[in-house]
mmCIF file of C-alpha atoms in Angstrom:
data_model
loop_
_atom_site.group_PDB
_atom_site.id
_atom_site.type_symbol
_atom_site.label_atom_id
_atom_site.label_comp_id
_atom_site.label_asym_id
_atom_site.label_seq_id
_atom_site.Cartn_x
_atom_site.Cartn_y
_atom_site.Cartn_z
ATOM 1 C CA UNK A 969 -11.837 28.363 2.584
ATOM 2 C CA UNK A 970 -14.345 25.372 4.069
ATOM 3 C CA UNK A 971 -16.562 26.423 6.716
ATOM 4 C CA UNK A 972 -14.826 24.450 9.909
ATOM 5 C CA UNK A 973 -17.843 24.016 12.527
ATOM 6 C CA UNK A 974 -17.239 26.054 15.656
ATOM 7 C CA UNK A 975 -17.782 24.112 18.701
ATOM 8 C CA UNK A 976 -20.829 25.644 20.721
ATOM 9 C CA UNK A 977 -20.276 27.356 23.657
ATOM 10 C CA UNK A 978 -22.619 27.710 26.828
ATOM 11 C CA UNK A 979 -22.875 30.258 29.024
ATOM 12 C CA UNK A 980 -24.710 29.578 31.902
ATOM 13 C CA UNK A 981 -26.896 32.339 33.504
ATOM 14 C CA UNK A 982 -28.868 32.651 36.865
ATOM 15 C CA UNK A 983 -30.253 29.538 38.043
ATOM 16 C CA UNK A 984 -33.519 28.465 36.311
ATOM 17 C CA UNK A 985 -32.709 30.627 33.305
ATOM 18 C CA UNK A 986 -31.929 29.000 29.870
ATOM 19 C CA UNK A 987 -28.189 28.726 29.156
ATOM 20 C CA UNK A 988 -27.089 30.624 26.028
ATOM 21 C CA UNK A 989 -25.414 28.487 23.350
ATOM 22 C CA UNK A 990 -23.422 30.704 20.449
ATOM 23 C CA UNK A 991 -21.675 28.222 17.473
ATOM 24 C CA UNK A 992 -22.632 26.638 14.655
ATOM 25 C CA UNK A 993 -26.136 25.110 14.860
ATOM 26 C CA UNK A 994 -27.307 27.999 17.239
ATOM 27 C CA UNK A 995 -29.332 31.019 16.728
ATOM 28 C CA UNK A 996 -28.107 34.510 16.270
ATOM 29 C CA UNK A 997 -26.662 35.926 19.866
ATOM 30 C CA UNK A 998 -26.701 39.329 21.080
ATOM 31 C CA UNK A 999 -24.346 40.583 23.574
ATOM 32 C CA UNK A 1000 -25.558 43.876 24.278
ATOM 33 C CA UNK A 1001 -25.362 46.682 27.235
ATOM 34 C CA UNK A 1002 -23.778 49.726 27.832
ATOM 35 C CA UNK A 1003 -20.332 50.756 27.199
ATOM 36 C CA UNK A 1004 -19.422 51.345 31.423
ATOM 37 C CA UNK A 1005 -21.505 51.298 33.984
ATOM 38 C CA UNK A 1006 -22.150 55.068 35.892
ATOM 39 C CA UNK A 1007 -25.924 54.829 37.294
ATOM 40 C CA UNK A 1008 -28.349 51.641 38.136
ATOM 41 C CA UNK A 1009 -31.320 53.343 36.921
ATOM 42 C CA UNK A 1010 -29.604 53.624 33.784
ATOM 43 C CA UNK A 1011 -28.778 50.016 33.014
ATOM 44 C CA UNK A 1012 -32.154 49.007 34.200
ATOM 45 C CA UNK A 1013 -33.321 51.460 32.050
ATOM 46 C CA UNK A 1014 -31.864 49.615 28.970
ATOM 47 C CA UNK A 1015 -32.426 46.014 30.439
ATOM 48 C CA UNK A 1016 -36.259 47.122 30.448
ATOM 49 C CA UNK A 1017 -36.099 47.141 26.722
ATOM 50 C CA UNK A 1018 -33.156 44.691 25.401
ATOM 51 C CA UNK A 1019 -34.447 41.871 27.418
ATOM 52 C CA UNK A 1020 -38.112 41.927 25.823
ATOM 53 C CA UNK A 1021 -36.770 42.813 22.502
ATOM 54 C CA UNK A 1022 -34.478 39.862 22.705
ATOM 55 C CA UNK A 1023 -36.818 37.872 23.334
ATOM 56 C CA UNK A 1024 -39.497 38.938 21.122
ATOM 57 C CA UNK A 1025 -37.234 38.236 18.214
ATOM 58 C CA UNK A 1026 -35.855 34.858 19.943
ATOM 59 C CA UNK A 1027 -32.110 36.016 19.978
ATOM 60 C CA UNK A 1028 -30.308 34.758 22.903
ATOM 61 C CA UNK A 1029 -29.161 37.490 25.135
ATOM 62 C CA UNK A 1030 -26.343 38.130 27.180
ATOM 63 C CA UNK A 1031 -26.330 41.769 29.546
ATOM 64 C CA UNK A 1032 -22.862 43.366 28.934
ATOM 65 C CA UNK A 1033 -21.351 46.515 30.999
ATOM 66 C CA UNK A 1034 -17.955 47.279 32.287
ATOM 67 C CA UNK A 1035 -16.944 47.835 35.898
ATOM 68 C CA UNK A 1036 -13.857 49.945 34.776
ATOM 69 C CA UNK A 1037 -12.821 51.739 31.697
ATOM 70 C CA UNK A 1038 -9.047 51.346 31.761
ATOM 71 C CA UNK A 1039 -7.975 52.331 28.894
ATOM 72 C CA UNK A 1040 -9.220 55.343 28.563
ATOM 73 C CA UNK A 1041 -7.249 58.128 26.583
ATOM 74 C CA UNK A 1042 -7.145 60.803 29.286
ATOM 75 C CA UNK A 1043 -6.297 60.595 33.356
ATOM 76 C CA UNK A 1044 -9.562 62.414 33.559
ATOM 77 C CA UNK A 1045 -12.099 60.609 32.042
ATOM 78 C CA UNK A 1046 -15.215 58.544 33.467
ATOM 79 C CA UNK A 1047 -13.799 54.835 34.231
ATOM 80 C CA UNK A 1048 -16.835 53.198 35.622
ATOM 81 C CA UNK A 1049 -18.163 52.483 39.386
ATOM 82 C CA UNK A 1050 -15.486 50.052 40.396
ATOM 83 C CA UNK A 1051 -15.249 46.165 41.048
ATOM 84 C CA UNK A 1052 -17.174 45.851 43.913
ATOM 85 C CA UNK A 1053 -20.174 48.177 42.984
ATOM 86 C CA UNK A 1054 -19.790 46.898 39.560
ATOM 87 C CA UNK A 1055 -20.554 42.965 40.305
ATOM 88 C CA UNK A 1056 -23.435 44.111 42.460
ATOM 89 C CA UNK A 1057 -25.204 46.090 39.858
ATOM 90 C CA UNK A 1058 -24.293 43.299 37.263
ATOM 91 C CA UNK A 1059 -25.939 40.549 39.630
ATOM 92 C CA UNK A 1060 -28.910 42.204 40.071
ATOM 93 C CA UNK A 1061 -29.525 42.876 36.553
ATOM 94 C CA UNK A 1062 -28.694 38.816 36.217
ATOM 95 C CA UNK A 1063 -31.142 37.878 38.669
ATOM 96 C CA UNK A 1064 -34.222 40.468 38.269
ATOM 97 C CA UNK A 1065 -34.004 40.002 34.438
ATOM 98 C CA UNK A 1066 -32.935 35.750 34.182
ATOM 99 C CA UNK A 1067 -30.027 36.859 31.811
ATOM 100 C CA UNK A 1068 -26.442 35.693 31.337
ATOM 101 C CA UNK A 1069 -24.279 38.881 32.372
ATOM 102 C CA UNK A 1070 -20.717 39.267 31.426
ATOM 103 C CA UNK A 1071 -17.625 42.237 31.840
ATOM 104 C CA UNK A 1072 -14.413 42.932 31.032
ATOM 105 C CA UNK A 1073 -11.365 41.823 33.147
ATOM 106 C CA UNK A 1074 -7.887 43.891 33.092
ATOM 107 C CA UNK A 1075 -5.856 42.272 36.036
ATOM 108 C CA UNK A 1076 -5.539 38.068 36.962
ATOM 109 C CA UNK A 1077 -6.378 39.070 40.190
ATOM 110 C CA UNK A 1078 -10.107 40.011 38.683
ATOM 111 C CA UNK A 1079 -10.442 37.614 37.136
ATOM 112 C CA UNK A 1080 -11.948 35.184 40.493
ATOM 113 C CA UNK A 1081 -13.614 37.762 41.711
ATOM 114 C CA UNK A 1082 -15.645 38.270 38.333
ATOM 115 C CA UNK A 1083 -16.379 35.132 38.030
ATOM 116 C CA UNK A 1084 -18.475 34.864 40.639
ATOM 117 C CA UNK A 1085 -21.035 37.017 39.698
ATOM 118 C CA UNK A 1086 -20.535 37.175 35.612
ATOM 119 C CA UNK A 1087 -21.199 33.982 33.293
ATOM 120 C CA UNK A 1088 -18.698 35.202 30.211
ATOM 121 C CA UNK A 1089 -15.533 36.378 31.335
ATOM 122 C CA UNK A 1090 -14.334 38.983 28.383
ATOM 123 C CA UNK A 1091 -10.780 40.153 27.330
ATOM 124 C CA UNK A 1092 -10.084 43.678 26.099
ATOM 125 C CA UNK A 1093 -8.723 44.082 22.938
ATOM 126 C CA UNK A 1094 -5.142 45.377 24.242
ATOM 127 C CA UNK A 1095 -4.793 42.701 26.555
ATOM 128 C CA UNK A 1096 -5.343 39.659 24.052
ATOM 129 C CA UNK A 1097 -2.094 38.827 24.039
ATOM 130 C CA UNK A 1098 -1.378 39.042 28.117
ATOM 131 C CA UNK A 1099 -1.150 35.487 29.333
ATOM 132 C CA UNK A 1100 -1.720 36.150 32.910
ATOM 133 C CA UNK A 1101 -4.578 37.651 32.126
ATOM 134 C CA UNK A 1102 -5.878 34.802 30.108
ATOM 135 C CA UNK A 1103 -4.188 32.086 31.865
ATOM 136 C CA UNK A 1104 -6.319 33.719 35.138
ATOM 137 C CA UNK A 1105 -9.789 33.542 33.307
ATOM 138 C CA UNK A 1106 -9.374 30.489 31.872
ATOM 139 C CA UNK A 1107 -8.776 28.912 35.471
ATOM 140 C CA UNK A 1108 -12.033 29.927 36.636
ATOM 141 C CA UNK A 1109 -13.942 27.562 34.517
ATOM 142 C CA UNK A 1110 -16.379 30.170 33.425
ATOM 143 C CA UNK A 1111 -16.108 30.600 29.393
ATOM 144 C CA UNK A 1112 -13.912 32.981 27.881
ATOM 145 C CA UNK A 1113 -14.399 35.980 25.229
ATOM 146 C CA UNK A 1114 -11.242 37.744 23.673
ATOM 147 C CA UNK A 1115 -11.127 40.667 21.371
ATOM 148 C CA UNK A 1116 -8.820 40.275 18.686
ATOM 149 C CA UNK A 1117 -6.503 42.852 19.341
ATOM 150 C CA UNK A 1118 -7.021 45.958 16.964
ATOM 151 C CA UNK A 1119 -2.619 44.959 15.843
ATOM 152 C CA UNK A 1120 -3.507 41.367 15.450
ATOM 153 C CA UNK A 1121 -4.033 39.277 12.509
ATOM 154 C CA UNK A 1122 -6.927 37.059 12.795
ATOM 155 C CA UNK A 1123 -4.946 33.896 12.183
ATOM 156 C CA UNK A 1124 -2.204 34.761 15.103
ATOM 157 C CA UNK A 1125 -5.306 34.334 17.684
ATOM 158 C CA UNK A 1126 -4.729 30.781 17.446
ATOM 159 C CA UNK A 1127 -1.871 31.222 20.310
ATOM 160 C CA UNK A 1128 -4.797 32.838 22.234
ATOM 161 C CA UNK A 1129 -7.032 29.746 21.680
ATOM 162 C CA UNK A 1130 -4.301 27.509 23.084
ATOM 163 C CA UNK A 1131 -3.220 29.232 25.857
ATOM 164 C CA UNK A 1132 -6.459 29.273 26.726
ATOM 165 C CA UNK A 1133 -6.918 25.637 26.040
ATOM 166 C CA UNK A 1134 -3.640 24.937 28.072
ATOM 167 C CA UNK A 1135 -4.834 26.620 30.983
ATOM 168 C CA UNK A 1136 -8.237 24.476 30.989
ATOM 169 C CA UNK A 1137 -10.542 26.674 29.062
ATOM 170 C CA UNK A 1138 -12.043 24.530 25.954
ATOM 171 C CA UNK A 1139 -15.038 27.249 25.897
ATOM 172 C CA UNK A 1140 -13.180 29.892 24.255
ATOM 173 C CA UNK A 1141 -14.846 32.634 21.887
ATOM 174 C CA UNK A 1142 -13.455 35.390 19.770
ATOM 175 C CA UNK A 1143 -14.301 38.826 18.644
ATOM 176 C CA UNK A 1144 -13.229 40.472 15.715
ATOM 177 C CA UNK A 1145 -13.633 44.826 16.232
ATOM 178 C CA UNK A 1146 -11.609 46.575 13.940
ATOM 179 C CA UNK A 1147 -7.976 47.190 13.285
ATOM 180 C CA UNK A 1148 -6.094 50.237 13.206
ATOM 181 C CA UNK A 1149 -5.528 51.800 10.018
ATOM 182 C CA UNK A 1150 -3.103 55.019 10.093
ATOM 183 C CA UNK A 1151 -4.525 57.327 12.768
ATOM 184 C CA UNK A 1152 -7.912 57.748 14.004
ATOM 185 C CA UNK A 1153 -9.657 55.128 12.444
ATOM 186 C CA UNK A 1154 -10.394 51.358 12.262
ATOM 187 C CA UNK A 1155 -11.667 49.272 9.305
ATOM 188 C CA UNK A 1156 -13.098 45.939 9.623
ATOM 189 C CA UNK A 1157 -11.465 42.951 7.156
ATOM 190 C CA UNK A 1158 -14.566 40.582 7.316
ATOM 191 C CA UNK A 1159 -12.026 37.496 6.163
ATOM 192 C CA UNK A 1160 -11.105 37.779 9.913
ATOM 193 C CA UNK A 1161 -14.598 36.143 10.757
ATOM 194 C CA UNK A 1162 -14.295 33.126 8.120
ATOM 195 C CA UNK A 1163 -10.159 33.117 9.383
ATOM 196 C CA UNK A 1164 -10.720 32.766 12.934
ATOM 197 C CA UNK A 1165 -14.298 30.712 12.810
ATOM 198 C CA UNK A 1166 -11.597 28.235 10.844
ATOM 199 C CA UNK A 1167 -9.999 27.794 14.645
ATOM 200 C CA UNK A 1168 -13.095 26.186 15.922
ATOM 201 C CA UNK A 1169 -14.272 28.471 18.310
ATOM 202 C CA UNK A 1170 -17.478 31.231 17.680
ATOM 203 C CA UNK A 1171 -16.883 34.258 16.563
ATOM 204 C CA UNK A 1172 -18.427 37.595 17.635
ATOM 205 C CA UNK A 1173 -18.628 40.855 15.348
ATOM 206 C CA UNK A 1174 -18.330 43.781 17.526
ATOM 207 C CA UNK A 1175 -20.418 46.539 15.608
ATOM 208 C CA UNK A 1176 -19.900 49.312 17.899
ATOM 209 C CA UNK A 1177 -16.084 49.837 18.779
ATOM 210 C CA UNK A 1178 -15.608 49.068 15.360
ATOM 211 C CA UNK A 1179 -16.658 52.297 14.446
ATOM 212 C CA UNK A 1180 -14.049 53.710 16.876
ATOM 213 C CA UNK A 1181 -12.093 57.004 15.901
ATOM 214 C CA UNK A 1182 -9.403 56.483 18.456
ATOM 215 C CA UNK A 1183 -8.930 60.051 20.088
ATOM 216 C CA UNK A 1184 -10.707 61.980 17.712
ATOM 217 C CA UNK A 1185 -12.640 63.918 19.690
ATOM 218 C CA UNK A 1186 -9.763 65.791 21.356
ATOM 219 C CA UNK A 1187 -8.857 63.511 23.611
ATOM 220 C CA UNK A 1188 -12.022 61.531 23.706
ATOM 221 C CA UNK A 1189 -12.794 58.373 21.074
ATOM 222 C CA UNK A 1190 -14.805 59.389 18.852
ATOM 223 C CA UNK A 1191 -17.022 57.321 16.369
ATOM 224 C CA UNK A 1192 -19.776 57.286 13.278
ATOM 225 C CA UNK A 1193 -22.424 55.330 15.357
ATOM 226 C CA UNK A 1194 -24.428 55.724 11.784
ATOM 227 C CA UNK A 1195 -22.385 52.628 10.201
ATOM 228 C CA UNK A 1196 -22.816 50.171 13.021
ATOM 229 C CA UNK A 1197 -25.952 48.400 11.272
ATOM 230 C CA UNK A 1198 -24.053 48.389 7.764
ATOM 231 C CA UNK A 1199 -21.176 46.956 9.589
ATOM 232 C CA UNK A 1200 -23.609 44.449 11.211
ATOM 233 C CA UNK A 1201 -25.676 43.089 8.391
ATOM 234 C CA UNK A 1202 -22.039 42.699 6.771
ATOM 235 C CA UNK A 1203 -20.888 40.274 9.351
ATOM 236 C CA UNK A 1204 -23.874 38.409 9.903
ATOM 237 C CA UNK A 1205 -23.814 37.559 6.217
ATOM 238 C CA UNK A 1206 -20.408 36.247 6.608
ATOM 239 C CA UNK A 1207 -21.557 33.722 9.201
ATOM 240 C CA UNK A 1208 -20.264 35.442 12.717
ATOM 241 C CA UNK A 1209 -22.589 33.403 15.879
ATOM 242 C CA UNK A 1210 -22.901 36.477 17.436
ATOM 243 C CA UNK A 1211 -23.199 40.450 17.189
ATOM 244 C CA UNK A 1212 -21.767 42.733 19.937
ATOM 245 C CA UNK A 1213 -23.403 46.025 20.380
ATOM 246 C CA UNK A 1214 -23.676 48.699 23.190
ATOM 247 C CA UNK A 1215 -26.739 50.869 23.651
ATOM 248 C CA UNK A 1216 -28.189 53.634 25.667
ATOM 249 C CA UNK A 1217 -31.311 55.388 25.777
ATOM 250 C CA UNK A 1218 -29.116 58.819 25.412
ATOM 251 C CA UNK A 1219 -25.754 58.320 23.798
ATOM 252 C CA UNK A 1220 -24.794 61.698 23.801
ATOM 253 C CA UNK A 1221 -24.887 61.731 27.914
ATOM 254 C CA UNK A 1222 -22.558 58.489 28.240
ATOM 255 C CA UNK A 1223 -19.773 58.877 29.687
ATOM 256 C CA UNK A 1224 -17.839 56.563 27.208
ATOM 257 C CA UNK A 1225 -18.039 56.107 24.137
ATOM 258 C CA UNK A 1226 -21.035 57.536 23.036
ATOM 259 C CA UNK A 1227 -20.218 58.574 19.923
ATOM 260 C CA UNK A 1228 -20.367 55.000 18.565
ATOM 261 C CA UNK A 1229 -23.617 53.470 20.572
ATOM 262 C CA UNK A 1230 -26.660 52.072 18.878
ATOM 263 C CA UNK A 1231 -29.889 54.688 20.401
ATOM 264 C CA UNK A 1232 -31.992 52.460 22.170
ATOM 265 C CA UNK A 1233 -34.732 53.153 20.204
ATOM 266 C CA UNK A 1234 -33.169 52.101 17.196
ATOM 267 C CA UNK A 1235 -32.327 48.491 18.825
ATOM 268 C CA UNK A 1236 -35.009 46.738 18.260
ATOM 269 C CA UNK A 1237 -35.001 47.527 13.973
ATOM 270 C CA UNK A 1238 -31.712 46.998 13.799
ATOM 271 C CA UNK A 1239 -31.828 43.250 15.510
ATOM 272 C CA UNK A 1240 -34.672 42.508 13.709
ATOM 273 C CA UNK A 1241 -33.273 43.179 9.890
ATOM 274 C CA UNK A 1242 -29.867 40.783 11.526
ATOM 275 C CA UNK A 1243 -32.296 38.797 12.454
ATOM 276 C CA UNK A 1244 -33.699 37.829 8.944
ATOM 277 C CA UNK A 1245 -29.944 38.243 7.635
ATOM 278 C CA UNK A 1246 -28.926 35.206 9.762
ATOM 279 C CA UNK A 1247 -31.979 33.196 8.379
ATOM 280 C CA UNK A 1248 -30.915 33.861 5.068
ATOM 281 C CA UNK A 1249 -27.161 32.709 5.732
ATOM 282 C CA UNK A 1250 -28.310 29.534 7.568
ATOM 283 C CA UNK A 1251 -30.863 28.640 5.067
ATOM 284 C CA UNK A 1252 -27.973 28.632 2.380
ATOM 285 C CA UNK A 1253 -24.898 26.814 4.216
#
């Protein structure tokens, strides 16, 4: 299959900060965070070392965290601090740290609201195929990231792309994490990056819920947090313009998703082997 060039896409951050490009022609981008926000201290905790790191190594950064969990498996689990508190946290992290911040959205009626505070408006997995939903984000203007949905095939998210486009979003991106396979497990097809690049838009690896063991834990997703750098490395050598990844300083104390987070200690080795990866792949295309 030829390479088709994907059309850069900027995401503006505070004012004064540099605006992060991700497409062909642009360096390696990191959207990285934690999994749902539950304490301040905590995501300032990991800001204090992805933002340096980041930009130590020169890899455009964009601050990820999630207002609200939705999905999760049982009534009783952790689903985050809530819109309101959630965009307040997420500016200030924005502003204190002159990074690009982005969520997810679940409901149209987020979708305005988000937008106001985040730069990259992202769509869950399950809800890649709700037009509402996308119809809603792409009317804010802001640009858009959508998961390909773990039942999708990577060359049906064209119908995302132009619904999208129809609704007046031409700054569209796409994330490949995983697709189910039987029960309690995901595997990752890395055509899908190649397939859906061939659309024109970026496309993202996420490394982390690809390692997803959909209620394995009793209830709780588990995960095998151990393969998310082998899972990396593989997608940056197939040409994806960015790398998703969530981190925390104690993964076993998240409320979410834990099982499948990158320590923070191990963030900086493991950006700066994709880091040389990338280099490699760009030297030879």
């Amino acid at each position: 299959m030829t390479k088709t060039p994907r059309n850069p896409v900027q995401i503006e951050g505070p004012s004064g900060a540099s605006p992060v490009l991700i497409g062909t022609g642009c360096p390696l981008a990191i959207i990285a965070g934690p999994c749902v926000i539950d304490r301040e201290e905590t995501l300032l905790e990991i800001a204090e070392t992805i933002v340096p790191v980041c930009q130590k190594l020169e890899l455009p950064l964009i601050f990820k965290a999630s207002f609200d969990k939705a999905n999760r498996t049982r009534i009783d689990s952790y689903r985050g601090v809530g819109l309101s508190q959630g965009m307040e946290i997420l500016g200030r992290i924005g502003d204190k740290y002159r990074v690009p911040v982005t969520t997810d959205i679940h409901l149209p009626e987020q979708a305005e609201i988000v937008a106001q505070t985040c730069d990259l408006l992202q769509i869950p997995a399950f809800l890649a195929r709700q037009t509402d939903l996308l119809v809603a984000a792409a009317k804010t203007g802001k640009p858009v990231n959508v998961k390909k949905g773990q039942f999708m095939a990577p060359w049906d998210m064209n119908h995302v792309v132009g619904k999208l486009l129809d609704a007046g979003c031409d700054q569209t991106m796409l994330t490949e994490r995983g697709t189910f396979f039987g029960y309690g497990r995901l595997v990752n097809d890395m055509r899908s990056i190649v397939e859906m690049g061939s659309l024109g838009v970026p496309v993202i690896f996420d490394a982390t819920h690809s390692v997803q063991q959909p209620s394995a834990a009793n209830g709780v997703t588990g995960g095998q947090r151990e393969m998310v750098p082998h899972l990396a490395r593989a997608a940056v050598a197939c040409g994806c313009d960015a790398v998703f990844l969530e981190t925390h300083p104690r993964p076993e104390e998240s409320p979410s998703d834990g099982a499948n987070m990158v320590p923070l200690d191990e963030f900086e080795s493991l950006l700066t082997s994709l880091k040389q990866i990338a280099a490699c792949v760009r030297a030879s295309s």
